[in-house]
Short mmCIF file of N, CA, C and O in Angstrom, two decimals:
data_model
loop_
_atom_site.label_atom_id
_atom_site.label_comp_id
_atom_site.label_asym_id
_atom_site.label_seq_id
_atom_site.Cartn_x
_atom_site.Cartn_y
_atom_site.Cartn_z
N VAL J 1 121.91 29.19 124.62
CA VAL J 1 122.61 29.06 123.66
C VAL J 1 122.62 30.67 123.07
O VAL J 1 123.97 30.33 122.75
N ALA J 2 121.76 30.91 122.54
CA ALA J 2 122.18 32.15 121.89
C ALA J 2 122.17 33.78 122.73
O ALA J 2 123.20 34.15 122.73
N ARG J 3 122.54 33.81 124.24
CA ARG J 3 123.56 34.42 125.38
C ARG J 3 124.18 34.04 124.65
O ARG J 3 125.66 34.60 124.97
N ALA J 4 125.18 32.76 124.97
CA ALA J 4 126.24 32.72 125.93
C ALA J 4 126.93 33.26 124.38
O ALA J 4 128.52 33.26 124.29
N ALA J 5 126.32 32.91 123.09
CA ALA J 5 126.83 32.81 122.20
C ALA J 5 126.96 34.21 121.62
O ALA J 5 128.81 34.90 120.97
N ALA J 6 126.27 35.15 122.26
CA ALA J 6 125.99 37.00 122.12
C ALA J 6 127.42 36.97 122.83
O ALA J 6 127.78 38.90 122.09
N LEU J 7 127.16 36.32 124.67
CA LEU J 7 128.50 37.23 125.22
C LEU J 7 130.06 36.69 124.64
O LEU J 7 130.34 37.96 124.00
N GLU J 8 130.97 35.53 124.03
CA GLU J 8 131.48 35.62 122.89
C GLU J 8 131.77 36.30 121.68
O GLU J 8 132.87 36.93 121.83
N ALA J 9 130.37 36.63 121.77
CA ALA J 9 130.92 38.08 120.31
C ALA J 9 130.87 39.19 120.51
O ALA J 9 131.63 40.17 120.43
N GLY J 10 130.49 39.33 122.04
CA GLY J 10 130.85 41.10 122.20
C GLY J 10 131.90 41.16 122.56
O GLY J 10 132.89 42.31 122.60
N GLY J 11 132.26 39.81 123.49
CA GLY J 11 133.99 39.77 123.69
C GLY J 11 135.40 40.75 122.86
O GLY J 11 135.73 41.12 123.30
N HIS J 12 134.83 39.60 121.59
CA HIS J 12 135.83 39.82 120.52
C HIS J 12 135.79 41.82 120.02
O HIS J 12 135.97 42.02 119.40
N MET J 13 133.92 41.35 120.02
CA MET J 13 133.78 42.75 119.30
C MET J 13 134.64 43.69 119.42
O MET J 13 134.85 45.36 119.96
N ARG J 14 134.76 43.86 121.49
CA ARG J 14 134.52 44.03 122.59
C ARG J 14 136.73 44.88 121.85
O ARG J 14 136.54 46.40 122.11
N ALA J 15 137.22 43.76 122.09
CA ALA J 15 139.05 43.82 121.41
C ALA J 15 138.54 44.53 121.09
O ALA J 15 139.74 45.53 120.28
N ARG J 16 138.20 44.59 119.56
CA ARG J 16 138.69 45.03 118.25
C ARG J 16 138.14 46.61 117.30
O ARG J 16 137.82 46.64 116.39
N LEU J 17 137.35 47.58 119.01
CA LEU J 17 136.58 48.48 118.45
C LEU J 17 137.61 49.49 117.34
O LEU J 17 138.54 49.81 118.35
N GLY J 18 137.04 49.77 116.61
CA GLY J 18 137.69 50.28 115.75
C GLY J 18 138.45 49.99 113.90
O GLY J 18 139.18 51.07 113.98
N ALA J 19 138.59 48.73 114.33
CA ALA J 19 138.87 47.69 113.37
C ALA J 19 138.76 48.58 111.74
O ALA J 19 137.80 49.25 111.25
N ASP J 20 139.47 48.04 111.09
CA ASP J 20 139.82 48.77 109.67
C ASP J 20 137.99 48.44 108.84
O ASP J 20 138.28 47.35 109.08
N VAL J 21 136.76 49.02 108.20
CA VAL J 21 136.57 48.82 107.30
C VAL J 21 137.73 47.43 106.17
O VAL J 21 138.16 47.89 105.42
N VAL J 22 136.74 47.06 106.44
CA VAL J 22 137.19 46.09 104.79
C VAL J 22 136.54 46.41 103.87
O VAL J 22 137.66 45.79 102.14
N THR J 23 135.55 46.46 103.77
CA THR J 23 134.16 46.65 102.24
C THR J 23 133.52 48.14 102.40
O THR J 23 133.13 47.80 103.75
N THR J 24 133.15 47.92 101.33
CA THR J 24 131.41 48.51 101.36
C THR J 24 129.96 47.35 100.81
O THR J 24 131.02 46.50 100.16
N LYS J 25 128.80 47.33 101.08
CA LYS J 25 127.75 46.52 101.30
C LYS J 25 127.22 47.48 100.41
O LYS J 25 127.37 47.72 99.05
N LEU J 26 125.63 47.47 100.30
CA LEU J 26 125.22 48.79 99.31
C LEU J 26 125.77 50.15 99.16
O LEU J 26 124.98 50.42 98.09
N ASP J 27 125.81 50.58 100.17
CA ASP J 27 126.25 52.17 100.14
C ASP J 27 127.67 52.20 100.65
O ASP J 27 128.21 51.84 101.60
N ALA J 28 128.25 53.57 100.50
CA ALA J 28 129.28 54.09 101.13
C ALA J 28 129.22 53.85 102.96
O ALA J 28 130.30 54.12 104.00
N ALA J 29 128.05 53.67 103.20
CA ALA J 29 128.06 53.80 104.34
C ALA J 29 127.34 52.95 104.90
O ALA J 29 127.69 52.87 106.45
N ASP J 30 127.40 51.49 104.06
CA ASP J 30 126.93 50.38 103.99
C ASP J 30 128.50 49.21 104.78
O ASP J 30 129.50 48.97 104.07
N LEU J 31 128.63 49.65 105.98
CA LEU J 31 130.18 49.65 106.52
C LEU J 31 130.92 47.86 107.00
O LEU J 31 129.90 47.44 107.33
N VAL J 32 131.51 47.45 106.74
CA VAL J 32 131.62 45.85 106.93
C VAL J 32 133.03 45.81 106.44
O VAL J 32 134.58 46.26 106.30
N THR J 33 133.73 45.01 108.53
CA THR J 33 135.27 44.90 108.99
C THR J 33 135.39 44.00 108.75
O THR J 33 134.59 42.77 108.98
N ALA J 34 136.40 43.35 109.66
CA ALA J 34 137.08 41.33 109.78
C ALA J 34 136.07 40.87 110.58
O ALA J 34 135.55 39.70 110.66
N ALA J 35 136.34 42.05 111.63
CA ALA J 35 135.06 42.02 113.00
C ALA J 35 133.55 41.22 112.71
O ALA J 35 133.22 40.75 113.53
N ASP J 36 132.95 41.80 111.60
CA ASP J 36 131.78 41.71 111.25
C ASP J 36 131.65 39.45 110.88
O ASP J 36 130.94 38.90 111.92
N SER J 37 132.31 39.54 110.64
CA SER J 37 132.49 38.25 110.08
C SER J 37 132.80 37.30 111.20
O SER J 37 132.42 36.32 111.04
N GLU J 38 134.34 37.54 112.20
CA GLU J 38 134.56 37.13 113.08
C GLU J 38 133.03 36.69 114.00
O GLU J 38 134.22 35.44 114.34
N CYS J 39 132.96 38.23 114.40
CA CYS J 39 132.28 37.86 115.04
C CYS J 39 130.81 37.47 115.13
O CYS J 39 130.18 35.91 115.28
N GLN J 40 130.30 36.69 113.18
CA GLN J 40 129.46 36.38 113.01
C GLN J 40 129.69 34.81 113.03
O GLN J 40 128.83 33.64 113.28
N ALA J 41 131.11 34.70 113.16
CA ALA J 41 131.30 32.96 112.65
C ALA J 41 131.74 32.44 114.21
O ALA J 41 130.68 31.08 114.77
N ILE J 42 131.71 33.10 115.26
CA ILE J 42 131.43 33.04 116.44
C ILE J 42 130.10 32.69 117.01
O ILE J 42 130.23 31.46 117.75
N ILE J 43 129.38 32.93 116.47
CA ILE J 43 127.23 32.76 116.59
C ILE J 43 127.69 31.10 116.05
O ILE J 43 126.82 30.89 117.12
N GLU J 44 127.77 31.71 114.94
CA GLU J 44 127.20 30.46 114.00
C GLU J 44 128.26 29.14 114.82
O GLU J 44 127.23 28.38 115.07
N SER J 45 129.09 29.14 115.28
CA SER J 45 130.16 27.81 115.57
C SER J 45 129.17 27.67 116.94
O SER J 45 128.75 26.77 116.59
N ARG J 46 128.57 27.72 117.55
CA ARG J 46 128.36 28.62 119.12
C ARG J 46 126.26 27.27 118.68
O ARG J 46 126.31 26.07 119.15
N ILE J 47 125.46 28.58 117.73
CA ILE J 47 124.34 27.94 117.41
C ILE J 47 125.07 26.44 116.58
O ILE J 47 123.95 25.24 117.55
N ARG J 48 125.38 25.92 116.02
CA ARG J 48 125.28 25.32 114.85
C ARG J 48 126.07 23.46 116.19
O ARG J 48 125.65 22.68 115.63
N ALA J 49 126.58 24.23 117.57
CA ALA J 49 126.94 22.81 118.21
C ALA J 49 126.00 22.16 118.58
O ALA J 49 125.83 21.44 118.71
N ALA J 50 125.03 23.31 118.79
CA ALA J 50 123.57 23.35 120.11
C ALA J 50 122.91 22.40 119.03
O ALA J 50 121.82 21.64 119.23
N TYR J 51 122.64 23.04 117.58
CA TYR J 51 121.45 23.12 116.90
C TYR J 51 122.28 22.82 115.58
O TYR J 51 121.79 23.41 114.58
N PRO J 52 122.79 21.03 115.70
CA PRO J 52 123.16 21.09 113.86
C PRO J 52 121.45 21.70 112.76
O PRO J 52 122.27 22.17 111.81
N SER J 53 120.52 21.09 112.94
CA SER J 53 119.52 21.18 112.30
C SER J 53 119.14 22.39 111.20
O SER J 53 118.01 22.62 110.97
N HIS J 54 119.32 23.25 112.29
CA HIS J 54 119.06 24.79 112.41
C HIS J 54 119.26 26.21 110.79
O HIS J 54 120.70 25.34 111.62
N ALA J 55 118.78 26.27 110.76
CA ALA J 55 119.12 27.23 109.80
C ALA J 55 119.87 28.37 110.56
O ALA J 55 119.41 28.76 111.68
N LEU J 56 121.14 29.23 109.37
CA LEU J 56 121.36 30.06 110.37
C LEU J 56 121.35 31.69 109.07
O LEU J 56 121.53 31.28 107.49
N LEU J 57 120.53 32.67 109.58
CA LEU J 57 120.42 34.27 108.22
C LEU J 57 122.18 35.31 109.23
O LEU J 57 120.98 35.21 109.65
N GLY J 58 123.23 35.25 108.38
CA GLY J 58 123.32 36.25 109.29
C GLY J 58 123.89 37.14 107.75
O GLY J 58 123.88 37.47 107.16
N GLU J 59 123.69 38.20 108.25
CA GLU J 59 124.07 39.33 107.67
C GLU J 59 124.64 39.83 107.21
O GLU J 59 124.94 39.69 106.05
N GLU J 60 126.26 39.31 107.74
CA GLU J 60 126.95 38.37 106.81
C GLU J 60 126.86 37.85 105.38
O GLU J 60 128.10 38.54 104.75
N SER J 61 126.12 36.72 105.76
CA SER J 61 126.30 36.09 104.39
C SER J 61 125.26 36.61 102.95
O SER J 61 124.55 35.78 102.97
N VAL J 62 123.84 37.73 103.39
CA VAL J 62 123.44 38.32 102.11
C VAL J 62 123.64 39.09 101.90
O VAL J 62 124.48 39.70 102.17
N SER J 63 123.30 39.58 100.41
CA SER J 63 123.91 39.97 99.94
C SER J 63 122.92 41.63 100.69
O SER J 63 121.73 41.32 101.55
N PRO J 64 123.36 42.85 100.06
CA PRO J 64 122.81 43.23 100.73
C PRO J 64 121.10 44.03 100.39
O PRO J 64 121.15 43.51 99.21
N GLY J 65 120.43 44.78 101.29
CA GLY J 65 119.39 45.29 101.10
C GLY J 65 118.21 44.24 101.51
O GLY J 65 118.40 43.17 101.85
N LEU J 66 116.68 44.81 102.00
CA LEU J 66 116.49 44.28 102.34
C LEU J 66 115.13 43.27 101.74
O LEU J 66 115.14 42.35 101.90
N ALA J 67 114.98 43.23 100.32
CA ALA J 67 114.32 42.55 99.84
C ALA J 67 115.91 41.25 99.76
O ALA J 67 114.94 40.14 100.12
N ALA J 68 117.29 41.18 99.84
CA ALA J 68 117.83 40.20 99.87
C ALA J 68 117.76 39.15 101.16
O ALA J 68 117.79 37.94 101.03
N ALA J 69 117.70 40.08 101.85
CA ALA J 69 117.27 39.12 103.31
C ALA J 69 115.99 38.66 103.95
O ALA J 69 116.25 37.47 104.17
N MET J 70 114.63 39.34 103.05
CA MET J 70 113.51 38.85 102.85
C MET J 70 113.69 37.79 102.39
O MET J 70 112.90 36.58 102.28
N GLY J 71 114.25 37.49 101.21
CA GLY J 71 114.16 36.35 100.03
C GLY J 71 115.01 35.37 100.75
O GLY J 71 114.37 34.00 100.40
N ALA J 72 116.12 35.62 100.52
CA ALA J 72 116.49 34.38 102.24
C ALA J 72 116.16 34.20 102.34
O ALA J 72 115.86 32.92 102.92
N LEU J 73 115.55 34.94 104.09
CA LEU J 73 114.11 34.74 104.91
C LEU J 73 113.57 33.74 104.15
O LEU J 73 113.68 32.78 104.75
N ALA J 74 112.96 33.88 103.10
CA ALA J 74 112.22 32.83 102.57
C ALA J 74 112.48 31.81 101.84
O ALA J 74 111.54 30.61 102.62
N ALA J 75 113.89 31.25 101.37
CA ALA J 75 114.03 30.33 100.95
C ALA J 75 113.93 29.24 102.62
O ALA J 75 113.51 28.53 102.06
N LEU J 76 114.25 30.15 103.81
CA LEU J 76 114.94 29.20 103.89
C LEU J 76 113.60 28.83 104.89
O LEU J 76 113.77 27.65 105.55
N GLN J 77 113.03 29.73 105.75
CA GLN J 77 111.39 29.34 105.98
C GLN J 77 110.78 28.06 105.20
O GLN J 77 110.20 27.58 105.52
N GLN J 78 111.43 27.60 103.43
CA GLN J 78 110.92 26.66 102.69
C GLN J 78 111.05 25.23 103.37
O GLN J 78 110.56 24.31 102.92
N THR J 79 112.63 25.61 103.79
CA THR J 79 113.21 23.88 104.48
C THR J 79 113.12 24.33 106.09
O THR J 79 114.47 22.75 106.05
N HIS J 80 113.56 24.60 106.87
CA HIS J 80 113.64 24.94 108.51
C HIS J 80 112.48 25.63 108.88
O HIS J 80 112.11 26.01 108.43
N GLU J 81 112.57 24.58 109.79
CA GLU J 81 111.23 25.18 110.83
C GLU J 81 111.97 25.84 112.10
O GLU J 81 111.17 27.22 112.04
N TRP J 82 113.44 26.32 111.80
CA TRP J 82 114.03 26.85 112.76
C TRP J 82 114.91 27.11 112.56
O TRP J 82 116.00 26.78 112.08
N ILE J 83 114.93 29.35 112.50
CA ILE J 83 116.04 29.82 111.96
C ILE J 83 116.53 31.06 113.15
O ILE J 83 115.89 31.35 113.69
N TRP J 84 117.91 30.95 112.34
CA TRP J 84 118.00 32.34 113.79
C TRP J 84 119.05 32.71 112.34
O TRP J 84 119.27 32.87 111.34
N ILE J 85 118.13 34.90 112.84
CA ILE J 85 118.45 35.53 112.13
C ILE J 85 119.91 36.37 113.73
O ILE J 85 119.97 36.65 114.54
N ILE J 86 120.72 37.03 113.49
CA ILE J 86 122.52 37.17 113.17
C ILE J 86 122.80 38.57 112.42
O ILE J 86 123.14 38.73 111.64
N ASP J 87 122.69 39.82 113.61
CA ASP J 87 123.35 40.36 112.90
C ASP J 87 124.95 41.03 113.50
O ASP J 87 124.62 40.94 114.98
N PRO J 88 125.77 40.77 114.00
CA PRO J 88 126.78 39.96 114.70
C PRO J 88 127.32 41.31 114.92
O PRO J 88 128.36 41.94 116.53
N ILE J 89 127.82 42.33 114.80
CA ILE J 89 128.10 44.19 115.01
C ILE J 89 126.62 45.03 114.70
O ILE J 89 126.49 45.55 113.55
N ASP J 90 125.61 45.47 115.05
CA ASP J 90 124.57 45.40 114.71
C ASP J 90 124.76 47.39 115.59
O ASP J 90 124.91 48.02 116.51
N GLY J 91 124.83 48.36 114.07
CA GLY J 91 125.05 49.65 114.17
C GLY J 91 127.51 49.80 114.42
O GLY J 91 128.31 50.44 114.39
N THR J 92 127.62 49.07 112.98
CA THR J 92 129.48 49.29 112.91
C THR J 92 129.95 50.27 111.91
O THR J 92 131.16 50.59 112.41
N THR J 93 129.02 51.51 111.38
CA THR J 93 129.61 51.75 111.60
C THR J 93 130.65 53.10 113.05
O THR J 93 131.03 53.39 113.05
N ASN J 94 129.07 53.62 113.84
CA ASN J 94 129.66 53.90 115.07
C ASN J 94 131.37 52.56 115.47
O ASN J 94 132.48 53.18 115.96
N PHE J 95 130.64 51.37 115.38
CA PHE J 95 131.81 50.68 115.55
C PHE J 95 133.11 51.20 114.95
O PHE J 95 134.56 51.40 115.39
N VAL J 96 133.16 50.77 113.40
CA VAL J 96 134.53 51.49 112.79
C VAL J 96 135.21 52.50 113.50
O VAL J 96 135.76 52.69 113.32
N SER J 97 134.53 53.48 113.63
CA SER J 97 135.06 54.83 114.11
C SER J 97 135.19 55.00 116.20
O SER J 97 135.18 56.45 116.18
N GLY J 98 135.01 54.13 116.41
CA GLY J 98 135.69 53.70 117.63
C GLY J 98 134.17 53.78 118.85
O GLY J 98 135.06 54.56 119.89
N LEU J 99 132.81 54.46 117.91
CA LEU J 99 132.28 54.48 119.51
C LEU J 99 131.78 53.09 120.01
O LEU J 99 130.84 53.16 119.11
N PRO J 100 131.57 53.22 121.46
CA PRO J 100 131.57 52.13 122.08
C PRO J 100 129.60 52.05 121.96
O PRO J 100 129.08 51.88 122.98
N LEU J 101 128.54 51.86 120.59
CA LEU J 101 127.48 52.18 120.71
C LEU J 101 127.59 51.40 119.68
O LEU J 101 126.56 52.09 119.10
N CYS J 102 126.92 50.00 119.57
CA CYS J 102 126.58 49.16 119.32
C CYS J 102 127.08 47.92 119.95
O CYS J 102 126.56 47.71 120.90
N ALA J 103 125.75 47.32 119.43
CA ALA J 103 125.57 45.51 120.06
C ALA J 103 125.87 44.33 118.92
O ALA J 103 125.58 44.46 117.62
N VAL J 104 125.07 42.88 119.50
CA VAL J 104 125.09 41.89 118.95
C VAL J 104 123.88 41.60 119.24
O VAL J 104 123.62 41.42 119.87
N SER J 105 123.15 41.20 117.76
CA SER J 105 121.72 40.46 118.00
C SER J 105 121.48 39.64 117.30
O SER J 105 122.13 39.28 116.53
N VAL J 106 120.25 38.56 118.47
CA VAL J 106 120.35 37.16 117.64
C VAL J 106 118.94 37.32 117.72
O VAL J 106 118.92 37.70 119.22
N GLY J 107 118.54 36.68 116.87
CA GLY J 107 116.83 35.84 117.13
C GLY J 107 116.77 34.51 116.39
O GLY J 107 118.11 34.38 115.80
N ILE J 108 115.49 34.09 116.97
CA ILE J 108 115.10 32.97 116.03
C ILE J 108 113.70 32.58 116.39
O ILE J 108 113.01 33.32 116.77
N THR J 109 113.05 32.16 115.07
CA THR J 109 112.01 31.99 114.40
C THR J 109 111.61 30.65 114.77
O THR J 109 112.81 29.74 114.37
N ARG J 110 111.20 30.76 114.42
CA ARG J 110 110.48 29.30 114.85
C ARG J 110 108.92 28.62 113.82
O ARG J 110 108.01 29.50 113.71
N GLY J 111 109.26 28.61 112.45
CA GLY J 111 107.65 27.47 111.20
C GLY J 111 107.40 29.30 110.92
O GLY J 111 106.42 30.12 110.84
N GLY J 112 108.25 30.29 111.42
CA GLY J 112 108.09 32.32 110.79
C GLY J 112 107.96 32.86 112.07
O GLY J 112 107.32 33.78 111.20
N GLU J 113 107.69 32.27 112.63
CA GLU J 113 106.83 33.37 114.58
C GLU J 113 108.38 33.41 115.06
O GLU J 113 109.36 32.51 115.52
N ARG J 114 108.84 34.77 115.91
CA ARG J 114 109.10 35.18 116.05
C ARG J 114 109.46 34.30 117.66
O ARG J 114 108.48 34.60 118.17
N VAL J 115 110.50 33.66 117.77
CA VAL J 115 110.68 32.87 119.43
C VAL J 115 111.03 33.82 120.41
O VAL J 115 111.05 33.58 122.04
N GLY J 116 111.80 34.25 120.07
CA GLY J 116 113.56 34.69 121.30
C GLY J 116 114.15 35.48 120.35
O GLY J 116 114.55 35.03 119.48
N ALA J 117 115.25 36.71 120.88
CA ALA J 117 115.87 37.15 120.45
C ALA J 117 116.45 37.59 121.99
O ALA J 117 116.27 37.74 123.51
N VAL J 118 118.17 37.57 121.66
CA VAL J 118 119.08 38.57 123.01
C VAL J 118 119.79 39.42 122.44
O VAL J 118 120.10 39.41 120.87
N VAL J 119 120.06 40.64 122.93
CA VAL J 119 120.70 41.90 122.27
C VAL J 119 121.58 42.60 123.24
O VAL J 119 121.68 42.25 124.43
N TYR J 120 122.89 41.91 122.96
CA TYR J 120 123.97 41.91 123.94
C TYR J 120 124.76 43.77 124.12
O TYR J 120 125.67 43.30 122.98
N ASP J 121 125.39 44.45 124.37
CA ASP J 121 125.38 45.46 123.90
C ASP J 121 127.61 45.00 125.20
O ASP J 121 127.75 45.06 126.57
N PRO J 122 128.57 45.13 124.43
CA PRO J 122 129.65 44.53 125.39
C PRO J 122 130.29 45.73 126.49
O PRO J 122 131.23 45.71 126.94
N PHE J 123 130.16 47.18 125.43
CA PHE J 123 131.21 48.05 126.14
C PHE J 123 129.86 48.72 127.46
O PHE J 123 131.18 49.58 128.49
N ARG J 124 128.81 48.49 127.87
CA ARG J 124 128.03 48.28 128.78
C ARG J 124 127.67 47.01 130.19
O ARG J 124 127.00 47.83 131.30
N ASP J 125 128.56 45.69 129.41
CA ASP J 125 127.79 44.71 129.60
C ASP J 125 126.39 44.61 130.24
O ASP J 125 125.62 44.60 131.58
N GLU J 126 125.00 45.22 129.58
CA GLU J 126 123.79 44.66 128.84
C GLU J 126 123.32 43.50 128.36
O GLU J 126 123.77 43.25 127.19
N CYS J 127 122.83 43.05 128.90
CA CYS J 127 122.31 41.74 127.96
C CYS J 127 120.23 41.58 128.01
O CYS J 127 120.20 41.84 128.94
N PHE J 128 120.72 42.16 126.52
CA PHE J 128 118.32 41.65 126.90
C PHE J 128 117.70 40.89 125.97
O PHE J 128 118.40 40.15 125.10
N THR J 129 117.19 40.34 126.69
CA THR J 129 116.52 39.16 126.07
C THR J 129 114.87 38.85 126.08
O THR J 129 114.71 39.44 127.24
N ALA J 130 114.17 38.49 125.43
CA ALA J 130 112.73 38.06 125.28
C ALA J 130 112.73 36.74 124.73
O ALA J 130 113.11 36.29 123.58
N TRP J 131 111.80 36.03 124.94
CA TRP J 131 111.43 35.24 124.49
C TRP J 131 109.99 35.56 124.33
O TRP J 131 109.04 35.07 125.62
N ARG J 132 108.95 34.66 124.18
CA ARG J 132 107.49 34.45 124.11
C ARG J 132 107.54 33.87 124.66
O ARG J 132 107.76 32.32 125.63
N GLY J 133 106.44 33.80 125.57
CA GLY J 133 105.98 32.88 126.51
C GLY J 133 106.18 33.30 128.03
O GLY J 133 105.90 32.71 129.10
N GLU J 134 106.95 33.92 127.96
CA GLU J 134 107.21 34.62 129.65
C GLU J 134 107.65 36.38 129.53
O GLU J 134 107.23 36.72 128.45
#
């Protein structure tokens, strides 16, 4: 599911390379485009369809900054065993600049332990995966 979600979001990312900045988050260098939210929605839709009871923590759904992300993760860990962590466009500054140096990143934890991850570079069509125990 993680791989399929990353591949689908990556195809959308590839089609939207160079998208306009909609807003900024933490500072002027922390850019957000409509494509960020669109890619996150693609990933979340795939995961929810397969695992409706799992929690989702997407970059575009959390307030900016490390403290906010860690707080959101800690809150979810209180109520969910499985948590998917999503960065729909890892490298938004490059993406906005039209530089194909960005990726889709999806990770999953169980009981606070990292279980697996997928990183997909849609511009080189390279997909990297890692799963605990494999």
